[in-house]
């Protein structure tokens, strides 16, 4: 009986661990946009997770991401270059876009968390290179 209860606890622990989302990676990279009449500094944003988003959810999550970031239109003007929201591997998702330098990591993190409902893990945005 004791062995059965230990196995039950172990199984519950494994189920719980399988349901926790890993952290998503979020990188912001400053670059110059030479496609505009006046070249200016822009930020390339890429958020990526390997777990938490089923293939049936990709369309809804991507829609929620684009809708969420559009509510910050004044700070996060999205340029039509390099737009992406795709499933990379089973359960994974990559969201990428180019925006103005005023679009901070906190905005991206909040939009990601709300759109994925925490399934994709929390994103902590950091500047690279």
CSV table of C-alpha atoms in Angstrom, one decimal:
chain,number,residue,atom,x,y,z
A,1,UNK,CA,0.0,0.0,0.0
A,2,UNK,CA,2.8,2.4,0.9
A,3,UNK,CA,4.5,1.6,-2.5
A,4,UNK,CA,1.2,2.4,-4.3
A,5,UNK,CA,0.9,5.8,-2.6
A,6,UNK,CA,4.5,6.6,-3.4
A,7,UNK,CA,4.0,5.7,-7.0
A,8,UNK,CA,0.9,7.9,-7.1
A,9,UNK,CA,2.8,10.8,-5.7
A,10,UNK,CA,5.6,10.3,-8.2
A,11,UNK,CA,3.1,10.1,-11.1
A,12,UNK,CA,1.4,13.3,-9.9
A,13,UNK,CA,4.7,15.1,-9.7
A,14,UNK,CA,5.7,14.0,-13.2
A,15,UNK,CA,2.3,15.2,-14.6
A,16,UNK,CA,2.8,18.6,-12.8
A,17,UNK,CA,6.3,19.0,-14.2
A,18,UNK,CA,5.0,18.2,-17.7
A,19,UNK,CA,2.5,21.0,-17.5
A,20,UNK,CA,4.7,23.8,-16.3
A,21,UNK,CA,5.8,26.0,-19.2
A,22,UNK,CA,9.5,26.8,-19.7
A,23,UNK,CA,10.6,30.3,-20.1
A,24,UNK,CA,10.4,31.9,-23.5
A,25,UNK,CA,13.4,33.7,-24.9
A,26,UNK,CA,12.9,37.3,-26.1
A,27,UNK,CA,15.7,39.2,-27.8
A,28,UNK,CA,15.6,42.8,-29.0
A,29,UNK,CA,18.3,44.0,-31.4
A,30,UNK,CA,18.8,47.6,-32.5
A,31,UNK,CA,19.3,48.0,-36.2
A,32,UNK,CA,18.9,50.7,-38.9
A,33,UNK,CA,16.0,50.7,-41.3
A,34,UNK,CA,17.3,51.9,-44.7
A,35,UNK,CA,14.0,51.2,-46.4
A,36,UNK,CA,12.5,54.5,-45.2
A,37,UNK,CA,13.1,57.9,-46.8
A,38,UNK,CA,15.1,58.9,-43.7
A,39,UNK,CA,17.0,56.0,-42.2
A,40,UNK,CA,16.3,55.5,-38.5
A,41,UNK,CA,17.0,53.2,-35.7
A,42,UNK,CA,14.5,50.4,-35.2
A,43,UNK,CA,14.3,47.3,-33.0
A,44,UNK,CA,14.0,43.7,-34.2
A,45,UNK,CA,12.0,41.7,-31.7
A,46,UNK,CA,12.0,37.9,-31.6
A,47,UNK,CA,10.1,35.9,-28.9
A,48,UNK,CA,10.5,32.1,-29.0
A,49,UNK,CA,9.3,29.2,-27.0
A,50,UNK,CA,9.7,25.4,-27.4
A,51,UNK,CA,6.7,24.4,-25.4
A,52,UNK,CA,3.2,25.3,-24.5
A,53,UNK,CA,1.4,26.1,-27.8
A,54,UNK,CA,-0.4,23.3,-29.5
A,55,UNK,CA,-0.7,23.4,-33.3
A,56,UNK,CA,-4.4,23.9,-33.0
A,57,UNK,CA,-3.8,27.1,-30.9
A,58,UNK,CA,-1.2,28.7,-33.2
A,59,UNK,CA,-3.7,30.8,-35.2
A,60,UNK,CA,-5.5,32.0,-32.2
A,61,UNK,CA,-2.3,32.8,-30.2
A,62,UNK,CA,-0.8,34.6,-33.2
A,63,UNK,CA,-4.0,36.6,-33.7
A,64,UNK,CA,-3.9,37.6,-30.0
A,65,UNK,CA,-0.2,38.6,-30.2
A,66,UNK,CA,-0.8,40.9,-33.2
A,67,UNK,CA,-4.0,42.4,-31.7
A,68,UNK,CA,-2.2,42.9,-28.4
A,69,UNK,CA,0.8,44.7,-29.8
A,70,UNK,CA,-1.4,46.9,-32.0
A,71,UNK,CA,-3.0,48.4,-28.8
A,72,UNK,CA,0.4,50.0,-28.2
A,73,UNK,CA,0.4,51.6,-31.6
A,74,UNK,CA,1.9,54.9,-30.4
A,75,UNK,CA,4.9,53.2,-28.8
A,76,UNK,CA,5.2,50.1,-31.0
A,77,UNK,CA,4.7,51.0,-34.7
A,78,UNK,CA,5.1,47.7,-36.6
A,79,UNK,CA,6.9,47.8,-39.9
A,80,UNK,CA,5.9,45.4,-42.6
A,81,UNK,CA,9.4,43.8,-42.8
A,82,UNK,CA,10.2,40.5,-41.2
A,83,UNK,CA,6.8,39.8,-39.7
A,84,UNK,CA,6.5,36.3,-38.4
A,85,UNK,CA,4.3,34.2,-36.1
A,86,UNK,CA,4.9,30.5,-36.8
A,87,UNK,CA,5.0,27.1,-35.2
A,88,UNK,CA,8.6,26.0,-35.2
A,89,UNK,CA,8.3,22.6,-33.6
A,90,UNK,CA,5.5,20.7,-31.9
A,91,UNK,CA,4.5,23.0,-29.1
A,92,UNK,CA,6.8,25.8,-30.0
A,93,UNK,CA,6.1,29.2,-31.4
A,94,UNK,CA,8.2,32.1,-32.8
A,95,UNK,CA,6.9,35.6,-33.0
A,96,UNK,CA,9.0,38.3,-34.7
A,97,UNK,CA,8.6,41.8,-35.9
A,98,UNK,CA,10.4,45.1,-36.5
A,99,UNK,CA,9.2,48.1,-34.5
A,100,UNK,CA,10.2,51.6,-33.4
A,101,UNK,CA,12.9,52.1,-30.7
A,102,UNK,CA,10.2,53.2,-28.3
A,103,UNK,CA,8.7,49.8,-28.1
A,104,UNK,CA,10.1,48.5,-24.8
A,105,UNK,CA,10.6,44.9,-23.7
A,106,UNK,CA,8.0,45.4,-20.9
A,107,UNK,CA,5.3,45.9,-23.5
A,108,UNK,CA,6.3,42.8,-25.5
A,109,UNK,CA,6.5,40.7,-22.3
A,110,UNK,CA,3.0,41.8,-21.3
A,111,UNK,CA,1.5,41.1,-24.7
A,112,UNK,CA,3.2,37.7,-24.9
A,113,UNK,CA,2.0,36.7,-21.4
A,114,UNK,CA,-1.6,37.7,-22.1
A,115,UNK,CA,-1.8,36.2,-25.6
A,116,UNK,CA,-0.3,32.8,-24.6
A,117,UNK,CA,-2.1,32.8,-21.2
A,118,UNK,CA,1.2,31.7,-19.7
A,119,UNK,CA,1.4,28.5,-21.7
A,120,UNK,CA,4.4,29.7,-23.6
A,121,UNK,CA,6.3,30.6,-20.5
A,122,UNK,CA,7.1,34.1,-19.3
A,123,UNK,CA,9.3,36.1,-21.7
A,124,UNK,CA,12.1,38.3,-20.3
A,125,UNK,CA,13.2,40.6,-23.1
A,126,UNK,CA,16.9,41.6,-23.3
A,127,UNK,CA,18.9,43.5,-25.9
A,128,UNK,CA,21.5,41.6,-27.8
A,129,UNK,CA,24.4,42.8,-29.8
